[in-house]
């Protein structure tokens, strides 16, 4: 059996990993890629151990790139062991599928890659497949601009994300492909191959442009200028000089265009141009990045331990929450949880400390220094210059985003090839076959394969089953199949595998959504039992994820629902305990004050409830819903004037009232005979809900009470148009006003 050949084809297969999408799973663009890649690497590792058992020449190639990558991997492991949440640092999150366990797979893949691929032809085949996968991902992104359902995310999407699931992450993956195809194309001997690869580079370049990710576009532009500039200075080519000067001129023209015309109708009417020309520090997206970095840096500088080894990989959310900027919360639906710094250098510093940052930056330094020396050799000039440009472009890109599976695979594959370029002669090692008995090799091979499949089942298949069960539960919930949804969520949480944090939270969210639906009786035995079971699961999340406010908020809300009908219920005390604990983790997180306030409201403690909503207002005075909540508390406390004042403030701050909000306000104004304000409320209500005749009829009556007879007649006619059954009543009403129907 030719194990090396099998490993070689597995390596080629791994290049297609970025194309994998598990559309029926949570995190469809990351989960499937990682579980398939990990499974593949685990089988490869078993075969590789057999290979080096038989032939020691395939032992890992220990050069400066190996040591740099190993150093960063070891630091990743050390900071996992010192993490504030070791479990999350080791397994990562379901959304990103990172963590030390997955990261070691990239390092093992790198070892196998650099040990097994030994010839220029083998590397060329692997890199061409990598480019081909990138092109296929780009075409998949182009398909997202259409209405073809085959493409996940289609529907005339403005910003494409290919098979990666996020425009910025996709742009990073395509950036590597752009330069890799360019390098291979310019190095190709055959014209047809050269043209194909240069076209592939252009296709992926177009895909980067279509993401409209400003950091990636900046990286692409700078990288291209660096490539042409270095090529000109190395070769003194007149053509490269023209291209270099042309690109510099285009860059200057673009920035001048952006500064001079960004506020013109031509730019503002184009979502694409509006986005890429808006690089002002006052831009909201830019501001959120700065706020996240500031929170992370405050967390990093908290004590000597965090300065040296950080909070632990995958734990950026903890310092982010602890030093949360209230400006993030602009109302319901706001993005208030950053699990990444959206800057790899800040991310590594905060989560892995100075130790991690030195190892991470050191990897880039070693790569660039080796390439800088390599470019002096004529036979390696184009690859060296191209990879320098790629690394610079990728560094710029990573200053505004973070790495995930597809990007890491592509980057470390390139690192392997750079290692090959630096010392290709080391790959021509003479075989050092050991005289191992065939029976011994067979026993070892069988044992390793059995172990590999056991690991695959425990770490990849079981969590896949849990993930799939969760999505079946979600779909059952959409179909109002309570028992089906309950069964599937219970199944998902029973596996107790990596990802259980998210599976438990999904279960809790389903019950909260279901309990808030109209006509749901929380006292129903099945529902009450399910609530108690989920509370136990969330308590496990709380214990397993220290310093994380999210499980505490789930526990608070679950208990609030159970205790809302009885002010003396112990569930209200539990809700208060957990919401206050969440507050201790993040004193500036606005939404936590809503939970604390609601717990006090359940207890009919209006003074303390009002104090919580007032604190929320103080943290961010621009959020209208905080004023609304405070107004509702004041209303229940009988402080009508103060309540109305706060509700008016909420509306001034762009709070959009729900149907129930309008009806509650209407009842207040009816009781106080304030028909001027009642008219305003009903005018808003009929705009928000235009298919209910009763609201138009009520508006007609309100108009009549303040003497706006013509408006009252029009509103009555509108009620009859919405519902013909209202016509007799509306006719009588209009005639009572002395008007003809």
XYZ file of C-alpha atoms in Angstrom:
741
model
C 0.000 0.000 0.000
C 1.477 3.365 -1.035
C 0.644 5.457 2.022
C 2.433 8.527 0.685
C 0.266 8.534 -2.429
C -2.912 8.210 -0.333
C -1.786 11.107 1.844
C -1.012 13.169 -1.239
C -4.556 12.756 -2.549
C -5.976 13.556 0.884
C -3.944 16.772 0.826
C -5.378 17.629 -2.577
C -8.877 16.910 -1.253
C -8.308 19.246 1.710
C -7.922 22.175 -0.691
C -11.643 21.850 -1.479
C -12.622 22.254 2.180
C -13.563 25.977 1.806
C -16.367 24.913 -0.574
C -18.186 22.837 2.063
C -21.525 24.192 3.319
C -23.750 22.363 5.803
C -26.904 24.291 4.961
C -29.105 22.417 7.452
C -26.863 23.133 10.432
C -26.215 26.005 12.810
C -23.232 27.994 11.486
C -23.590 26.388 8.044
C -20.526 28.075 6.564
C -18.059 27.171 9.325
C -19.309 24.075 11.117
C -19.216 21.669 8.178
C -15.831 22.873 6.944
C -14.176 22.260 10.292
C -15.728 18.895 11.179
C -14.862 17.539 7.717
C -11.342 18.994 7.845
C -10.701 17.677 11.350
C -11.942 14.226 10.366
C -9.737 14.230 7.277
C -6.663 15.341 9.242
C -7.287 12.732 11.936
C -7.266 9.958 9.307
C -4.228 11.536 7.635
C -2.392 11.709 10.951
C -2.937 7.992 11.571
C -1.595 7.189 8.093
C 1.299 9.613 8.538
C 2.389 7.909 11.760
C 2.435 4.597 9.896
C 4.441 6.261 7.102
C 7.159 7.579 9.403
C 7.155 4.262 11.258
C 8.211 2.719 7.952
C 10.336 5.567 6.547
C 12.004 8.131 8.807
C 12.740 10.459 5.899
C 9.129 11.612 6.195
C 9.652 12.972 9.700
C 8.568 16.640 10.018
C 10.801 19.080 8.193
C 12.218 21.247 10.990
C 13.101 24.628 9.503
C 12.476 28.179 10.748
C 8.898 28.124 9.450
C 8.197 24.897 11.319
C 9.581 26.327 14.555
C 7.708 29.618 14.132
C 4.409 27.832 13.505
C 5.096 25.370 16.336
C 5.967 28.269 18.626
C 2.661 29.995 17.946
C 0.774 26.707 18.380
C 2.512 26.034 21.716
C 1.694 29.562 22.901
C -1.907 28.957 21.812
C -1.889 25.838 23.994
C -0.259 27.526 27.002
C -2.745 30.396 26.919
C -5.550 27.850 26.653
C -4.354 26.219 29.880
C -4.200 29.627 31.616
C -7.534 30.758 30.154
C -10.401 32.104 32.255
C -12.543 29.578 30.375
C -10.402 26.593 29.418
C -13.300 24.669 27.883
C -14.151 27.433 25.405
C -10.489 28.086 24.617
C -9.985 24.415 23.855
C -13.155 23.692 21.849
C -13.995 27.162 20.551
C -17.533 28.289 19.811
C -20.077 26.722 17.515
C -20.272 29.915 15.463
C -16.535 30.109 14.597
C -15.337 26.516 15.236
C -11.963 27.710 16.513
C -10.140 26.729 19.694
C -6.902 24.914 20.467
C -8.267 21.530 19.395
C -9.019 22.751 15.873
C -5.829 24.822 15.708
C -3.632 21.788 16.312
C -5.243 20.225 13.254
C -3.902 23.073 11.078
C -0.421 22.484 12.468
C -0.629 18.736 11.902
C -1.886 19.361 8.368
C 1.104 21.671 7.795
C 3.503 18.945 8.998
C 1.957 16.356 6.671
C 1.778 18.846 3.805
C 5.461 19.788 4.021
C 6.566 16.195 4.595
C 4.573 14.472 1.846
C 4.677 16.963 -1.065
C 8.273 16.750 -2.248
C 8.395 17.838 -5.860
C 7.661 21.023 -7.753
C 4.969 19.193 -9.735
C 3.175 17.991 -6.587
C 3.194 21.469 -5.084
C 2.001 22.951 -8.366
C -0.912 20.510 -8.487
C -1.912 21.269 -4.910
C -1.717 25.032 -5.414
C -3.661 24.873 -8.681
C -6.407 22.947 -6.881
C -6.362 25.628 -4.161
C -6.781 28.303 -6.833
C -9.535 26.279 -8.506
C -11.432 26.015 -5.217
C -11.088 29.776 -4.784
C -12.526 30.386 -8.249
C -15.462 28.057 -7.556
C -16.128 29.942 -4.311
C -16.027 33.214 -6.265
C -18.544 31.924 -8.818
C -20.746 30.773 -5.948
C -20.580 34.353 -4.675
C -21.560 35.687 -8.089
C -24.574 33.370 -7.908
C -25.660 35.153 -4.742
C -26.406 38.204 -6.877
C -29.159 36.160 -8.563
C -32.455 34.713 -7.333
C -31.366 31.111 -7.915
C -32.172 29.165 -4.748
C -29.256 26.767 -5.237
C -26.930 29.462 -3.929
C -27.267 29.858 -0.151
C -27.639 33.586 0.460
C -28.974 34.403 -3.011
C -31.673 36.963 -3.703
C -29.926 39.853 -5.393
C -27.421 40.253 -2.560
C -25.477 43.523 -2.743
C -22.366 42.163 -0.977
C -21.428 38.591 -1.777
C -19.874 36.133 0.690
C -19.311 33.048 -1.465
C -18.978 29.763 0.380
C -17.504 31.417 3.486
C -20.680 33.024 4.864
C -19.323 36.479 5.691
C -18.249 39.136 3.193
C -15.096 40.117 5.099
C -13.969 36.537 5.735
C -14.688 35.657 2.113
C -12.639 38.648 0.979
C -9.675 37.401 3.027
C -9.870 33.934 1.488
C -10.133 35.419 -2.001
C -7.199 37.774 -1.353
C -4.896 34.807 -0.863
C -6.295 33.248 -4.026
C -5.755 36.427 -6.063
C -2.039 36.572 -5.365
C -1.514 32.816 -5.456
C -3.076 32.606 -8.940
C -1.054 35.638 -10.036
C 2.203 34.047 -8.839
C 1.456 30.702 -10.482
C 0.321 32.394 -13.691
C 3.398 34.573 -14.083
C 5.610 31.583 -13.254
C 3.894 29.199 -15.701
C 5.769 27.990 -18.766
C 2.739 27.195 -20.901
C 0.725 30.072 -22.346
C -2.649 28.356 -21.852
C -1.904 27.643 -18.213
C -0.633 31.183 -17.679
C -3.768 32.701 -19.193
C -6.048 30.440 -17.155
C -4.333 31.353 -13.891
C -4.271 35.088 -14.642
C -7.983 34.948 -15.490
C -8.544 33.069 -12.216
C -6.688 35.823 -10.365
C -8.892 38.446 -12.023
C -12.075 36.530 -11.154
C -11.128 36.371 -7.487
C -10.090 40.027 -7.588
C -13.572 40.897 -8.859
C -15.040 38.826 -6.023
C -13.030 40.876 -3.500
C -14.356 44.065 -5.082
C -17.924 42.756 -4.875
C -17.633 42.202 -1.112
C -17.235 45.981 -0.618
C -15.082 45.262 2.452
C -12.982 48.388 2.800
C -10.084 46.821 4.708
C -9.809 44.028 2.143
C -10.001 46.459 -0.778
C -7.219 48.471 0.855
C -5.177 45.281 1.238
C -5.779 44.315 -2.395
C -4.778 47.776 -3.621
C -1.663 48.053 -1.478
C -0.644 44.468 -2.236
C -0.962 45.027 -5.985
C 1.077 48.241 -5.801
C 3.739 46.479 -3.694
C 3.927 43.641 -6.235
C 4.362 45.903 -9.271
C 6.700 48.242 -7.371
C 9.015 45.482 -6.181
C 8.963 43.843 -9.578
C 9.967 47.139 -11.217
C 12.783 47.831 -8.764
C 14.097 44.275 -9.137
C 13.893 44.047 -12.938
C 13.761 47.711 -14.066
C 11.063 46.614 -16.510
C 9.499 49.532 -18.377
C 6.141 47.765 -18.497
C 6.071 47.145 -14.748
C 7.078 50.773 -14.198
C 4.087 51.945 -16.207
C 1.756 49.595 -14.357
C 3.189 50.659 -10.984
C 2.803 54.372 -11.705
C -0.658 53.760 -13.151
C -1.805 51.938 -10.013
C -0.396 54.665 -7.760
C -2.210 57.225 -9.875
C -5.467 55.284 -9.647
C -5.120 55.091 -5.854
C -4.600 58.851 -5.629
C -7.555 59.483 -7.935
C -9.787 57.179 -5.890
C -9.024 58.928 -2.609
C -9.484 62.328 -4.252
C -12.797 61.149 -5.726
C -13.921 59.844 -2.331
C -13.083 63.120 -0.582
C -14.600 65.391 -3.229
C -17.689 63.484 -4.326
C -18.712 61.211 -1.438
C -21.698 63.458 -0.601
C -22.913 63.883 -4.167
C -26.128 62.184 -5.378
C -24.074 60.073 -7.803
C -22.242 58.409 -4.903
C -25.051 58.455 -2.347
C -27.489 56.801 -4.748
C -25.137 53.831 -5.132
C -24.934 51.583 -2.031
C -21.594 50.248 -3.256
C -19.949 53.621 -3.873
C -21.486 55.038 -0.700
C -19.890 52.271 1.327
C -16.395 52.135 -0.167
C -15.979 55.931 -0.135
C -17.051 56.229 3.485
C -13.904 55.734 5.530
C -14.571 58.517 7.998
C -13.811 57.834 11.664
C -17.394 58.926 12.398
C -18.789 56.020 10.368
C -20.780 53.773 12.718
C -19.058 50.551 11.615
C -15.650 52.167 12.110
C -16.724 53.451 15.525
C -17.871 50.009 16.662
C -14.452 48.622 15.740
C -12.729 51.284 17.842
C -15.095 50.666 20.764
C -14.422 46.925 20.592
C -10.651 47.471 20.446
C -10.802 49.894 23.374
C -12.766 47.392 25.466
C -10.295 44.660 24.579
C -7.274 46.784 25.411
C -8.741 47.715 28.791
C -9.209 44.023 29.476
C -5.670 43.215 28.321
C -4.096 45.801 30.646
C -6.163 44.696 33.649
C -3.421 42.774 35.479
C 0.027 41.176 34.898
C -1.495 37.824 33.932
C -3.741 39.261 31.216
C -0.834 41.364 29.951
C 1.397 38.292 29.626
C -1.014 35.500 28.534
C -4.335 37.266 27.956
C -7.823 36.006 28.745
C -7.486 32.825 26.701
C -8.178 32.071 23.020
C -11.839 32.366 22.012
C -12.565 34.534 25.080
C -12.552 38.053 23.631
C -16.243 38.289 24.564
C -15.379 38.395 28.279
C -13.195 41.554 28.382
C -15.434 43.049 25.694
C -18.446 42.575 27.974
C -16.629 43.691 31.104
C -15.660 46.991 29.492
C -18.715 47.242 27.243
C -19.315 50.633 25.645
C -23.028 51.502 26.140
C -23.050 53.236 22.762
C -23.173 49.774 21.168
C -26.753 49.430 22.361
C -28.997 51.555 20.160
C -32.165 49.551 20.829
C -33.548 46.052 20.208
C -31.600 44.220 17.519
C -28.337 46.046 18.205
C -25.105 44.092 17.862
C -23.959 43.977 21.460
C -21.701 40.928 21.549
C -18.322 40.850 19.815
C -16.779 37.400 20.109
C -13.825 38.655 18.072
C -11.896 41.923 18.070
C -12.201 42.332 14.278
C -8.455 42.899 14.302
C -6.228 39.833 14.560
C -3.429 41.711 16.270
C -5.720 43.102 18.964
C -7.452 39.712 19.161
C -4.195 37.855 19.777
C -2.932 40.459 22.262
C -6.134 40.427 24.309
C -6.694 36.677 24.290
C -3.063 35.442 24.277
C -1.193 38.396 25.758
C 2.258 39.622 24.859
C 3.407 36.019 24.568
C 0.873 35.379 21.818
C 1.441 38.656 19.980
C 5.208 38.124 19.847
C 4.707 34.605 18.439
C 2.065 35.807 15.942
C 4.022 38.823 14.678
C 7.205 36.752 14.710
C 5.644 34.345 12.219
C 5.035 37.197 9.748
C 8.514 38.626 10.339
C 10.168 35.286 9.569
C 8.068 34.867 6.429
C 8.792 38.367 5.106
C 12.517 38.242 5.890
C 12.938 34.931 4.121
C 10.975 36.146 1.100
C 12.972 39.373 0.970
C 16.193 37.366 0.669
C 14.614 34.912 -1.753
C 13.644 37.641 -4.216
C 17.332 38.219 -5.001
C 17.451 34.820 -6.718
C 16.195 35.215 -10.317
C 14.465 31.820 -10.387
C 12.447 32.690 -7.270
C 11.900 36.401 -7.959
C 8.243 36.280 -9.017
C 7.072 33.907 -6.247
C 9.003 35.835 -3.578
C 7.689 39.240 -4.684
C 4.178 37.847 -5.072
C 4.155 36.306 -1.621
C 5.543 39.502 -0.060
C 2.635 41.378 -1.644
C 0.190 38.678 -0.478
C 1.426 38.762 3.123
C 1.246 42.567 3.254
C -2.272 42.499 1.788
C -3.298 39.821 4.297
C -1.825 41.767 7.230
C -3.837 44.830 6.200
C -6.960 42.691 5.799
C -6.409 41.111 9.233
C -6.156 44.548 10.819
C -9.926 44.826 10.291
C -11.193 41.259 10.668
C -10.166 37.832 11.990
C -9.238 34.373 10.723
C -11.541 31.391 10.343
C -11.158 27.895 8.897
C -10.947 28.620 5.152
C -8.526 31.511 5.627
C -6.303 29.519 7.978
C -6.136 26.535 5.632
C -5.206 28.728 2.666
C -2.653 30.736 4.664
C -0.852 27.734 6.165
C -0.885 25.975 2.792
C 0.951 28.981 1.364
C 3.314 28.889 4.341
C 4.151 25.285 3.460
C 4.992 26.265 -0.107
C 7.159 29.163 1.064
C 9.028 26.645 3.213
C 9.553 24.480 0.114
C 10.837 27.441 -1.932
C 13.436 28.311 0.696
C 15.083 24.873 0.783
C 13.685 22.648 -1.991
C 16.751 20.403 -1.886
C 15.773 19.160 1.573
C 12.745 17.495 0.064
C 14.881 15.201 -2.018
C 15.866 13.225 1.065
C 17.078 9.688 0.561
C 14.617 7.099 1.796
C 15.400 5.796 5.255
C 13.119 2.782 5.266
C 13.204 0.834 8.505
C 12.973 -2.929 8.523
C 9.650 -3.251 10.255
C 7.740 -6.474 10.158
C 4.641 -6.419 8.005
C 2.595 -7.868 10.848
C 3.799 -5.169 13.239
C 2.992 -2.461 10.720
C -0.459 -3.941 10.140
C -1.213 -4.066 13.880
C -0.005 -0.485 14.374
C -1.975 0.685 11.360
C -5.156 -0.984 12.519
C -4.795 0.438 16.015
C -4.184 3.965 14.734
C -7.120 3.820 12.320
C -9.423 2.566 15.091
C -8.266 5.420 17.349
C -8.757 7.937 14.537
C -12.330 6.800 13.869
C -13.102 6.784 17.603
C -11.886 10.387 17.868
C -13.851 11.350 14.751
C -17.038 9.896 16.205
C -16.599 11.520 19.612
C -15.524 14.990 18.463
C -17.085 15.421 15.032
C -19.972 13.035 14.414
C -21.646 13.405 17.810
C -21.524 17.185 17.752
C -22.856 17.054 14.166
C -25.798 14.988 15.386
C -26.439 17.490 18.186
C -26.204 20.402 15.763
C -28.623 18.780 13.313
C -31.087 17.914 16.096
C -31.072 21.567 17.174
C -31.935 22.797 13.690
C -34.732 20.188 13.484
C -36.029 21.615 16.743
C -35.910 25.134 15.350
C -37.792 24.077 12.213
C -40.397 22.235 14.297
C -40.852 25.431 16.294
C -41.480 27.392 13.110
C -44.215 24.871 12.300
C -45.800 25.347 15.761
C -44.969 21.719 16.608
C -44.238 22.205 20.305
C -43.786 18.522 21.166
C -41.550 17.935 18.144
C -39.423 20.975 18.914
C -39.156 19.959 22.555
C -38.028 16.441 21.664
C -35.354 17.636 19.257
C -33.944 20.260 21.625
C -33.807 17.648 24.384
C -32.007 15.280 22.030
C -29.460 17.958 21.095
C -28.649 18.832 24.701
C -28.418 15.161 25.712
C -25.233 14.616 23.666
C -23.176 16.809 26.015
C -20.570 17.573 23.350
C -18.574 20.589 22.218
C -21.119 23.217 21.237
C -23.398 22.348 24.159
C -23.300 25.987 25.314
C -25.061 27.091 22.130
C -27.416 24.073 22.035
C -28.628 24.873 25.549
C -29.079 28.538 24.724
C -31.085 27.664 21.608
C -33.355 25.487 23.728
C -33.852 28.299 26.230
C -34.554 30.834 23.484
C -37.155 28.569 21.917
C -39.057 28.243 25.212
C -38.924 31.997 25.800
C -40.236 32.696 22.295
C -42.934 30.068 22.649
C -44.066 31.326 26.057
C -44.429 34.877 24.724
C -46.778 33.818 21.931
C -50.441 34.719 22.299
C -52.533 32.388 24.421
C -49.638 30.399 25.879
C -50.264 29.250 29.437
C -46.991 28.894 31.295
C -48.700 26.637 33.832
C -49.194 23.928 31.190
C -47.429 20.869 32.689
C -45.245 20.119 29.643
C -44.154 23.731 29.289
C -43.511 24.219 33.001
C -41.447 21.019 33.115
C -39.468 22.123 30.053
C -38.734 25.488 31.684
C -37.384 23.760 34.769
C -35.221 21.436 32.640
C -33.782 24.341 30.673
C -33.039 26.223 33.875
C -30.903 23.254 34.970
C -29.097 23.309 31.611
C -28.458 27.044 31.800
C -27.146 26.652 35.340
C -24.583 24.257 33.865
C -23.700 26.904 31.282
C -23.264 29.399 34.092
C -20.881 27.106 35.966
C -18.914 26.075 32.868
C -18.602 29.631 31.496
C -17.490 31.882 34.353
C -17.592 35.632 33.786
C -20.096 35.178 30.940
C -23.244 37.224 31.449
C -25.334 35.462 28.781
C -26.271 32.321 30.798
C -27.187 34.585 33.713
C -29.494 36.640 31.503
C -31.158 33.480 30.200
C -31.637 32.264 33.769
C -33.042 35.647 34.737
C -35.524 35.742 31.851
C -36.641 32.120 32.371
C -37.365 32.836 36.028
C -39.068 36.143 35.183
C -41.508 34.271 32.942
C -42.218 31.725 35.675
C -42.717 34.379 38.334
C -44.612 37.087 36.474
C -48.060 36.136 37.830
C -47.085 36.142 41.523
C -45.161 39.020 43.162
C -44.158 36.714 46.025
C -42.930 33.893 43.803
C -39.402 32.635 44.596
C -38.774 32.644 40.850
C -38.617 36.435 41.017
C -35.883 36.269 43.646
C -33.989 33.821 41.422
C -34.411 36.150 38.445
C -33.046 39.040 40.475
C -30.096 36.963 41.693
C -29.055 36.013 38.188
C -29.598 39.416 36.594
C -27.536 41.066 39.325
C -24.829 38.469 38.757
C -24.875 39.317 35.057
C -24.551 42.959 36.040
C -21.443 42.162 38.089
C -19.823 40.811 34.899
C -20.726 43.850 32.815
C -21.759 46.959 34.717
C -22.298 48.984 31.545
C -24.362 46.465 29.566
C -27.638 48.344 29.093
C -29.905 45.359 28.497
C -29.028 43.784 31.845
C -30.683 46.722 33.592
C -33.887 45.868 31.740
C -33.772 42.358 33.222
C -33.104 43.655 36.728
C -35.914 46.167 36.303
C -38.333 43.484 35.087
C -37.507 41.283 38.086
C -38.359 44.185 40.399
C -41.526 44.837 38.385
C -42.617 41.252 38.953
C -42.193 41.901 42.680
C -44.219 45.149 42.365
C -41.179 47.063 43.609
C -41.691 50.111 41.398
C -39.046 52.272 43.076
C -36.184 49.865 42.403
C -37.553 48.998 38.961
C -37.611 52.681 37.983
C -34.058 53.090 39.280
C -32.825 50.342 36.924
C -34.411 51.866 33.830
C -33.116 55.291 34.864
C -29.618 53.828 35.048
C -30.068 52.425 31.537
C -30.998 55.928 30.344
C -27.909 57.397 31.987
C -25.651 54.848 30.286
C -26.987 55.758 26.847
C -29.475 58.668 26.777
C -30.130 58.191 23.039
C -31.989 54.868 23.354
C -35.733 55.502 23.144
C -36.881 52.151 24.519
C -35.253 52.880 27.905
C -37.522 55.912 28.314
C -40.510 53.827 27.272
C -39.802 51.167 29.873
C -39.332 53.822 32.541
C -42.624 55.400 31.491
C -44.442 52.086 31.844
C -43.028 51.636 35.358
C -44.119 55.143 36.303
C -47.543 54.408 34.872
C -47.935 51.289 37.008
C -46.765 53.300 40.017
C -49.538 55.859 39.370
C -47.147 58.673 38.410
C -49.067 59.566 35.252
C -47.457 62.899 34.364
C -43.930 61.542 34.734
C -44.925 58.455 32.768
C -46.269 60.523 29.866
C -43.174 62.688 29.868
C -40.907 59.631 29.572
C -43.080 58.127 26.843
C -42.885 61.361 24.864
C -39.107 61.278 25.259
C -39.075 57.715 23.935
C -40.934 58.743 20.794
C -38.654 61.761 20.283
C -35.707 59.354 20.362
C -37.153 57.296 17.516
C -38.708 54.554 19.592
C -41.124 52.693 17.306
C -44.284 51.778 19.199
C -45.820 48.332 18.871
C -49.572 47.797 18.530
C -49.840 47.067 22.256
C -47.830 50.197 23.068
C -50.309 52.324 21.115
C -53.292 50.678 22.835
C -51.770 51.166 26.294
C -51.200 54.841 25.556
C -54.704 55.215 24.168
C -56.234 53.830 27.368
C -54.211 56.299 29.411
C -55.360 59.303 27.363
C -58.974 58.109 27.371
C -58.952 57.956 31.167
C -57.463 61.445 31.391
C -59.755 62.852 28.625
C -56.684 64.092 26.749
C -58.162 63.847 23.249
C -55.501 65.962 21.581
C -52.864 63.368 22.440
C -55.344 60.561 21.808
C -55.652 61.721 18.182
C -51.868 61.563 17.778
C -51.820 58.024 19.207
C -54.576 56.752 16.915
C -52.982 58.441 13.889
C -49.814 56.492 14.627
C -51.779 53.297 15.260
C -53.629 53.331 11.918
C -50.304 53.865 10.136
C -48.745 50.940 11.958
C -51.817 48.683 11.674
C -53.874 49.661 8.655
C -56.082 46.566 8.389
C -58.247 46.983 11.508
C -61.425 49.024 11.031
C -61.896 49.515 14.789
C -58.801 51.706 14.976
C -60.094 54.007 12.205
C -63.456 54.169 13.999
C -61.742 55.129 17.264
C -59.727 57.770 15.423
C -62.956 59.165 13.951
C -64.436 59.537 17.444
C -61.266 61.221 18.717
C -61.300 63.666 15.793
C -64.915 64.526 16.549
C -64.138 65.210 20.220
C -61.627 67.928 19.277
C -63.786 69.436 16.543
C -62.019 68.100 13.437
C -65.269 67.046 11.779
C -63.982 66.637 8.218
C -61.199 64.368 9.464
C -63.713 62.425 11.563
C -65.898 61.802 8.477
C -62.894 60.655 6.438
C -61.783 58.274 9.197
C -65.303 56.818 9.420
C -65.349 56.202 5.652
C -61.954 54.536 5.947
C -63.278 52.194 8.657
C -66.126 51.133 6.380
C -63.682 50.524 3.520
C -61.503 48.268 5.669
C -64.465 46.276 6.969
C -67.892 46.501 5.305
C -69.535 45.383 8.568
C -68.656 48.782 10.010
C -70.628 50.693 7.400
C -73.974 50.944 9.287
C -72.230 52.157 12.440
C -69.998 54.540 10.484
C -73.005 55.896 8.539
C -74.874 56.569 11.777
C -71.815 58.245 13.289
C -71.327 60.577 10.307
C -75.011 61.525 10.288
C -74.800 62.308 14.016
C -72.204 64.887 13.093
C -74.673 66.562 10.745
C -72.990 65.327 7.589
C -74.260 63.265 4.683
C -72.890 59.770 4.164
